[in-house]
Every structure is written in structure tokens, then in C-alpha cells.
PDB file of C-alpha atoms in Angstrom:
ATOM      1  CA  MET B   5     -60.743-135.521  -0.644  1.00 38.00           C
ATOM      2  CA  ILE B   6     -62.626-136.228   2.606  1.00 40.00           C
ATOM      3  CA  ARG B   7     -64.959-133.474   3.752  1.00 46.00           C
ATOM      4  CA  MET B   8     -65.273-132.844   7.473  1.00 45.00           C
ATOM      5  CA  SER B   9     -68.994-133.679   7.320  1.00 49.00           C
ATOM      6  CA  ASP B  10     -68.078-137.130   5.984  1.00 57.00           C
ATOM      7  CA  THR B  11     -66.170-137.920   9.189  1.00 71.00           C
ATOM      8  CA  LEU B  12     -68.878-136.788  11.605  1.00 89.00           C
ATOM      9  CA  SER B  13     -71.070-139.306  13.381  1.00 96.00           C
ATOM     10  CA  LEU B  14     -74.733-139.274  12.366  1.00 97.00           C
ATOM     11  CA  SER B  15     -75.804-137.601  15.619  1.00 97.00           C
ATOM     12  CA  LEU B  16     -73.284-134.784  15.071  1.00 97.00           C
ATOM     13  CA  ARG B  17     -74.355-134.404  11.437  1.00 97.00           C
ATOM     14  CA  LEU B  18     -77.973-134.105  12.539  1.00 98.00           C
ATOM     15  CA  LYS B  19     -77.054-131.586  15.228  1.00 96.00           C
ATOM     16  CA  ASP B  20     -75.057-129.518  12.738  1.00 97.00           C
ATOM     17  CA  ALA B  21     -77.708-129.691   9.995  1.00 97.00           C
ATOM     18  CA  THR B  22     -80.569-128.690  12.318  1.00 97.00           C
ATOM     19  CA  HIS B  23     -78.827-126.230  14.623  1.00 96.00           C
ATOM     20  CA  THR B  24     -80.408-123.102  13.152  1.00 96.00           C
ATOM     21  CA  ILE B  25     -83.971-124.423  12.971  1.00 95.00           C
ATOM     22  CA  HIS B  26     -83.649-125.955  16.447  1.00 94.00           C
ATOM     23  CA  GLU B  27     -82.508-122.625  17.940  1.00 95.00           C
ATOM     24  CA  ASP B  28     -85.313-120.827  16.099  1.00 95.00           C
ATOM     25  CA  LEU B  29     -87.883-123.248  17.512  1.00 93.00           C
ATOM     26  CA  ASP B  30     -86.550-122.904  21.070  1.00 91.00           C
ATOM     27  CA  ARG B  31     -86.704-119.107  20.786  1.00 93.00           C
ATOM     28  CA  GLY B  32     -90.266-119.351  19.439  1.00 92.00           C
ATOM     29  CA  ILE B  33     -91.426-121.476  22.369  1.00 90.00           C
ATOM     30  CA  MET B  34     -89.918-119.062  24.874  1.00 89.00           C
ATOM     31  CA  ALA B  35     -91.144-115.978  22.970  1.00 92.00           C
ATOM     32  CA  GLN B  36     -94.722-117.243  23.197  1.00 92.00           C
ATOM     33  CA  GLY B  37     -94.366-117.528  26.951  1.00 93.00           C
ATOM     34  CA  LEU B  38     -95.725-121.073  26.958  1.00 93.00           C
ATOM     35  CA  PHE B  39     -94.508-121.522  30.540  1.00 94.00           C
ATOM     36  CA  SER B  40     -95.692-118.143  31.818  1.00 95.00           C
ATOM     37  CA  SER B  41     -99.187-119.286  32.839  1.00 96.00           C
ATOM     38  CA  ALA B  42    -101.268-122.444  33.193  1.00 96.00           C
ATOM     39  CA  ASP B  43    -103.366-121.462  30.152  1.00 94.00           C
ATOM     40  CA  LYS B  44    -100.314-120.975  27.950  1.00 94.00           C
ATOM     41  CA  TYR B  45     -98.814-124.205  29.238  1.00 96.00           C
ATOM     42  CA  ARG B  46    -101.958-125.966  27.996  1.00 96.00           C
ATOM     43  CA  ASN B  47    -101.074-124.714  24.494  1.00 94.00           C
ATOM     44  CA  PHE B  48     -97.626-126.275  24.913  1.00 95.00           C
ATOM     45  CA  VAL B  49     -99.120-129.629  25.905  1.00 97.00           C
ATOM     46  CA  GLN B  50    -101.457-129.531  22.886  1.00 95.00           C
ATOM     47  CA  LEU B  51     -98.474-128.851  20.621  1.00 94.00           C
ATOM     48  CA  GLN B  52     -96.639-131.778  22.229  1.00 96.00           C
ATOM     49  CA  TYR B  53     -99.691-133.983  21.759  1.00 97.00           C
ATOM     50  CA  GLN B  54     -99.868-133.183  18.043  1.00 96.00           C
ATOM     51  CA  PHE B  55     -96.189-133.907  17.420  1.00 97.00           C
ATOM     52  CA  HIS B  56     -96.086-137.107  19.470  1.00 97.00           C
ATOM     53  CA  ARG B  57     -99.308-138.302  17.827  1.00 97.00           C
ATOM     54  CA  ASP B  58     -97.630-137.826  14.441  1.00 96.00           C
ATOM     55  CA  ILE B  59     -94.517-139.818  15.409  1.00 97.00           C
ATOM     56  CA  ASN B  60     -96.241-142.444  17.565  1.00 96.00           C
ATOM     57  CA  ALA B  61     -95.971-145.207  14.948  1.00 95.00           C
ATOM     58  CA  LEU B  62     -92.222-144.642  14.506  1.00 96.00           C
ATOM     59  CA  TYR B  63     -91.595-146.115  17.943  1.00 96.00           C
ATOM     60  CA  ASN B  64     -92.779-149.467  16.563  1.00 94.00           C
ATOM     61  CA  HIS B  65     -90.946-149.190  13.206  1.00 94.00           C
ATOM     62  CA  ALA B  66     -89.785-152.754  12.450  1.00 93.00           C
ATOM     63  CA  GLN B  67     -86.230-151.845  11.403  1.00 94.00           C
ATOM     64  CA  LEU B  68     -85.689-149.288  14.148  1.00 96.00           C
ATOM     65  CA  VAL B  69     -86.821-151.637  16.922  1.00 95.00           C
ATOM     66  CA  GLU B  70     -84.018-153.983  15.824  1.00 94.00           C
ATOM     67  CA  ILE B  71     -81.451-151.173  16.136  1.00 95.00           C
ATOM     68  CA  ILE B  72     -82.748-149.525  19.317  1.00 93.00           C
ATOM     69  CA  PRO B  73     -84.021-152.351  21.556  1.00 84.00           C
ATOM     70  CA  ASP B  74     -85.801-150.069  24.060  1.00 93.00           C
ATOM     71  CA  LEU B  75     -87.378-147.938  21.340  1.00 96.00           C
ATOM     72  CA  SER B  76     -91.030-148.616  22.188  1.00 95.00           C
ATOM     73  CA  ALA B  77     -90.360-147.824  25.872  1.00 95.00           C
ATOM     74  CA  ARG B  78     -89.001-144.407  24.837  1.00 96.00           C
ATOM     75  CA  ASN B  79     -92.345-143.340  23.362  1.00 97.00           C
ATOM     76  CA  ARG B  80     -93.988-140.500  25.328  1.00 97.00           C
ATOM     77  CA  PHE B  81     -97.331-140.433  23.517  1.00 97.00           C
ATOM     78  CA  ALA B  82     -99.211-142.204  26.334  1.00 97.00           C
ATOM     79  CA  GLN B  83     -97.837-139.702  28.851  1.00 98.00           C
ATOM     80  CA  VAL B  84     -98.856-136.752  26.658  1.00 98.00           C
ATOM     81  CA  CYS B  85    -102.371-138.238  26.404  1.00 97.00           C
ATOM     82  CA  GLN B  86    -102.504-138.492  30.214  1.00 98.00           C
ATOM     83  CA  ASP B  87    -101.353-134.874  30.475  1.00 98.00           C
ATOM     84  CA  MET B  88    -104.122-133.839  28.081  1.00 98.00           C
ATOM     85  CA  GLN B  89    -106.635-135.600  30.365  1.00 97.00           C
ATOM     86  CA  ASP B  90    -105.109-134.037  33.487  1.00 98.00           C
ATOM     87  CA  LEU B  91    -105.539-130.592  31.948  1.00 97.00           C
ATOM     88  CA  GLY B  92    -109.059-131.253  30.628  1.00 97.00           C
ATOM     89  CA  LEU B  93    -107.961-130.647  27.041  1.00 96.00           C
ATOM     90  CA  PRO B  94    -109.889-131.917  24.023  1.00 93.00           C
ATOM     91  CA  ILE B  95    -108.050-134.184  21.599  1.00 90.00           C
ATOM     92  CA  PRO B  96    -107.179-132.174  18.442  1.00 83.00           C
ATOM     93  CA  ASP B  97    -108.194-133.431  15.007  1.00 81.00           C
ATOM     94  CA  GLY B  98    -105.973-133.740  11.977  1.00 79.00           C
ATOM     95  CA  ALA B  99    -103.293-136.388  12.456  1.00 79.00           C
ATOM     96  CA  SER B 100    -100.439-136.140   9.968  1.00 88.00           C
ATOM     97  CA  PRO B 101     -98.203-139.174  10.490  1.00 90.00           C
ATOM     98  CA  ALA B 102     -94.462-138.717  10.044  1.00 90.00           C
ATOM     99  CA  ASP B 103     -92.810-140.202   6.975  1.00 74.00           C
ATOM    100  CA  ASP B 104     -91.664-143.699   7.870  1.00 78.00           C
ATOM    101  CA  LYS B 105     -91.091-145.134   4.406  1.00 79.00           C
ATOM    102  CA  ASP B 106     -87.459-145.739   5.231  1.00 92.00           C
ATOM    103  CA  ALA B 107     -85.609-146.151   8.496  1.00 96.00           C
ATOM    104  CA  SER B 108     -83.148-143.316   7.816  1.00 97.00           C
ATOM    105  CA  THR B 109     -85.854-140.686   7.419  1.00 96.00           C
ATOM    106  CA  ALA B 110     -87.732-142.094  10.409  1.00 97.00           C
ATOM    107  CA  ILE B 111     -84.633-141.910  12.617  1.00 97.00           C
ATOM    108  CA  GLY B 112     -84.342-138.215  11.776  1.00 97.00           C
ATOM    109  CA  TRP B 113     -87.844-137.622  13.126  1.00 97.00           C
ATOM    110  CA  LEU B 114     -87.025-139.601  16.276  1.00 97.00           C
ATOM    111  CA  TYR B 115     -83.800-137.626  16.735  1.00 98.00           C
ATOM    112  CA  VAL B 116     -85.992-134.554  17.262  1.00 97.00           C
ATOM    113  CA  ALA B 117     -88.169-136.269  19.867  1.00 97.00           C
ATOM    114  CA  GLU B 118     -85.348-137.989  21.732  1.00 96.00           C
ATOM    115  CA  GLY B 119     -83.186-134.875  21.789  1.00 94.00           C
ATOM    116  CA  SER B 120     -86.036-132.836  23.219  1.00 94.00           C
ATOM    117  CA  LYS B 121     -85.862-134.954  26.373  1.00 94.00           C
ATOM    118  CA  LEU B 122     -82.609-133.203  27.311  1.00 89.00           C
ATOM    119  CA  GLY B 123     -84.255-129.771  27.139  1.00 86.00           C
ATOM    120  CA  ALA B 124     -87.203-131.141  29.079  1.00 91.00           C
ATOM    121  CA  ASN B 125     -85.050-131.036  32.215  1.00 90.00           C
ATOM    122  CA  PHE B 126     -85.257-127.210  32.101  1.00 91.00           C
ATOM    123  CA  LEU B 127     -88.921-127.253  31.052  1.00 94.00           C
ATOM    124  CA  THR B 128     -89.851-129.534  33.962  1.00 95.00           C
ATOM    125  CA  LYS B 129     -88.687-126.856  36.398  1.00 95.00           C
ATOM    126  CA  LEU B 130     -90.785-124.226  34.619  1.00 95.00           C
ATOM    127  CA  ALA B 131     -93.849-126.512  34.625  1.00 97.00           C
ATOM    128  CA  GLU B 132     -93.421-127.181  38.356  1.00 97.00           C
ATOM    129  CA  LYS B 133     -93.654-123.440  39.036  1.00 97.00           C
ATOM    130  CA  LEU B 134     -97.109-123.620  37.433  1.00 97.00           C
ATOM    131  CA  GLY B 135     -98.132-126.584  39.604  1.00 97.00           C
ATOM    132  CA  PHE B 136     -97.567-129.358  37.041  1.00 98.00           C
ATOM    133  CA  THR B 137     -95.410-132.361  37.871  1.00 97.00           C
ATOM    134  CA  GLU B 138     -94.195-135.664  36.502  1.00 95.00           C
ATOM    135  CA  THR B 139     -97.344-137.215  37.987  1.00 96.00           C
ATOM    136  CA  PHE B 140     -99.838-134.552  36.900  1.00 98.00           C
ATOM    137  CA  GLY B 141     -99.893-132.464  33.745  1.00 98.00           C
ATOM    138  CA  ALA B 142     -96.186-132.753  32.929  1.00 98.00           C
ATOM    139  CA  ARG B 143     -95.735-136.519  32.727  1.00 97.00           C
ATOM    140  CA  HIS B 144     -94.305-136.315  29.206  1.00 97.00           C
ATOM    141  CA  LEU B 145     -91.453-134.110  30.461  1.00 97.00           C
ATOM    142  CA  ALA B 146     -90.191-136.781  32.890  1.00 96.00           C
ATOM    143  CA  ALA B 147     -86.808-138.372  32.303  1.00 93.00           C
ATOM    144  CA  ASP B 148     -86.492-141.903  30.942  1.00 91.00           C
ATOM    145  CA  PRO B 149     -85.878-144.504  33.703  1.00 89.00           C
ATOM    146  CA  ASP B 150     -82.109-144.558  33.039  1.00 88.00           C
ATOM    147  CA  GLY B 151     -81.854-140.757  33.259  1.00 93.00           C
ATOM    148  CA  ARG B 152     -81.682-138.076  30.577  1.00 93.00           C
ATOM    149  CA  GLY B 153     -77.957-138.217  29.829  1.00 93.00           C
ATOM    150  CA  PRO B 154     -77.553-141.993  29.697  1.00 95.00           C
ATOM    151  CA  SER B 155     -80.750-142.379  27.653  1.00 95.00           C
ATOM    152  CA  TRP B 156     -79.622-139.777  25.102  1.00 96.00           C
ATOM    153  CA  ASN B 157     -76.115-141.246  24.892  1.00 95.00           C
ATOM    154  CA  ALA B 158     -77.520-144.738  24.294  1.00 96.00           C
ATOM    155  CA  PHE B 159     -79.771-143.397  21.519  1.00 97.00           C
ATOM    156  CA  LYS B 160     -76.890-141.522  19.886  1.00 96.00           C
ATOM    157  CA  SER B 161     -74.607-144.554  20.073  1.00 96.00           C
ATOM    158  CA  ALA B 162     -77.249-146.768  18.465  1.00 96.00           C
ATOM    159  CA  ILE B 163     -77.908-144.402  15.547  1.00 97.00           C
ATOM    160  CA  ASP B 164     -74.223-143.557  15.059  1.00 97.00           C
ATOM    161  CA  HIS B 165     -73.350-147.211  14.452  1.00 95.00           C
ATOM    162  CA  ALA B 166     -76.400-148.341  12.467  1.00 95.00           C
ATOM    163  CA  GLY B 167     -75.419-147.238   8.955  1.00 95.00           C
ATOM    164  CA  PHE B 168     -78.366-144.919   8.289  1.00 97.00           C
ATOM    165  CA  ASP B 169     -78.300-142.723   5.198  1.00 97.00           C
ATOM    166  CA  PRO B 170     -77.188-139.348   6.611  1.00 97.00           C
ATOM    167  CA  ALA B 171     -78.905-137.270   3.905  1.00 97.00           C
ATOM    168  CA  LEU B 172     -82.262-138.963   4.498  1.00 97.00           C
ATOM    169  CA  ALA B 173     -81.860-138.711   8.269  1.00 97.00           C
ATOM    170  CA  VAL B 174     -81.256-134.960   7.908  1.00 97.00           C
ATOM    171  CA  VAL B 175     -84.410-134.685   5.790  1.00 96.00           C
ATOM    172  CA  GLY B 176     -86.370-136.436   8.544  1.00 97.00           C
ATOM    173  CA  ALA B 177     -84.891-134.326  11.348  1.00 97.00           C
ATOM    174  CA  ARG B 178     -85.553-131.066   9.533  1.00 97.00           C
ATOM    175  CA  ALA B 179     -89.101-132.200   8.790  1.00 96.00           C
ATOM    176  CA  GLY B 180     -89.585-133.001  12.478  1.00 97.00           C
ATOM    177  CA  PHE B 181     -88.428-129.582  13.635  1.00 97.00           C
ATOM    178  CA  LEU B 182     -90.542-127.898  10.954  1.00 96.00           C
ATOM    179  CA  ARG B 183     -93.601-129.886  12.040  1.00 96.00           C
ATOM    180  CA  VAL B 184     -93.216-128.708  15.641  1.00 96.00           C
ATOM    181  CA  LYS B 185     -92.696-125.147  14.419  1.00 95.00           C
ATOM    182  CA  ALA B 186     -95.854-125.356  12.287  1.00 94.00           C
ATOM    183  CA  TYR B 187     -97.859-126.490  15.330  1.00 93.00           C
ATOM    184  CA  LEU B 188     -96.297-123.687  17.372  1.00 93.00           C
ATOM    185  CA  LEU B 189     -97.250-121.073  14.772  1.00 91.00           C
ATOM    186  CA  ALA B 190    -100.784-122.477  14.520  1.00 89.00           C
ATOM    187  CA  SER B 191    -101.097-122.365  18.313  1.00 83.00           C
ATOM    188  CA  ASN B 192     -99.946-118.747  18.352  1.00 76.00           C
ATOM    189  CA  ALA B 193    -102.363-117.765  15.596  1.00 74.00           C
ATOM    190  CA  LYS B 194    -105.239-119.465  17.423  1.00 70.00           C
ATOM    191  CA  ALA B 195    -104.320-117.763  20.706  1.00 65.00           C
ATOM    192  CA  ASN B 196    -104.277-114.347  19.002  1.00 66.00           C
ATOM    193  CA  THR B 197    -107.585-114.771  17.147  1.00 61.00           C
ATOM    194  CA  PRO B 198    -110.381-112.716  18.720  1.00 56.00           C
ATOM    195  CA  ALA B 199    -113.234-114.828  20.083  1.00 51.00           C
TER     196      ALA B 199
END
């Protein structure tokens, strides 16, 4: 008997398996009002820095570069670092690199990062209201050169036809969303701690 989940592409399996945690994370970001002021936006950029620092090495993963030829060009870590400089933010300690022992788990982590570029279209507009643009303070929210939709579709097509282990990819994607959520919660706790 074939289960419906067995017939889904990897990208749809990842979307289905992470839907709840993804929605929860989006609500958390909006609930903290990270785009309501320049100071709160700085917390968002720090969160982005921490996550992209943790996945930076995955964009040079030997197996994944073979599957996704433009993978290294998709990496936004350099842009996040520039945004940190633009905003005069100190570089946080405590790197915790993502699990890259196998390509399937690693692709789950990258699914989180690459998918977030679609939502960044909305976030870019919010950042612009605060005075941050794709050339100052919000560089990491800019679209890939080919555009958000085409870039995402190319990524999905590559992972859907690569033969990754779906269970391991789901583990990686869930871990990625949980990592961002952990940074979000830590940011909120820090913001609410009396000086």
C-alpha cells in the first residue's frame, strides 16, 4: 500500500512536516515586534546572524555543491555580516554549526534558509519603513539575482530530484526551525531582562 507521503516530492514533504513549527516561528517573530522599531530590528539581524553563521559551512558541502551548482552563491552570511556592521552590532559568541554529517540532513537545514527568502519579500518592505534597504542594514533580505520565485523553484527542483533521504531531511529542517526559534526566544529573554 502506497501512503500519500510516499508520493510527495521532498520539498512538499518538508513543507508538510514543518508547517506547524514554521507557522509558530513566524508568529513569534511578529509577536516580538521585530520590525516595529530600529532597535527591535537590530535583534532580528542578530538572530539572522546567528542562524546564518551556524549554516555557513553547508553552502560549501561537497555533495550539495554537486547537486545545486549555484549553492555557494546562495549563501547570505556575508550580507548578514555587512548588515551587522551597518547597524554597529557586536558579533555574538557561541557558534553552533549545523549538522552536516550527511547531505540529507544538511539539505533540511538549507531548506529552512532558502525558503525564508520568499518571506523576506514581505520583511524587506517592513525594514524599508525603518530606513533599512538592500544596500544598508537589510542586505540579507535582498532577492537572489534570478528573483525570489525562480531561485526557490530551482532549489526545490534540485532537491526533489536528488534522491535525499526524506526522513533525514525532515530531521534537518525541523532542527533548523528549532534553532531559529531558540535564538528568537533567547533574544526575547535578553530584551526583557532588566539592566
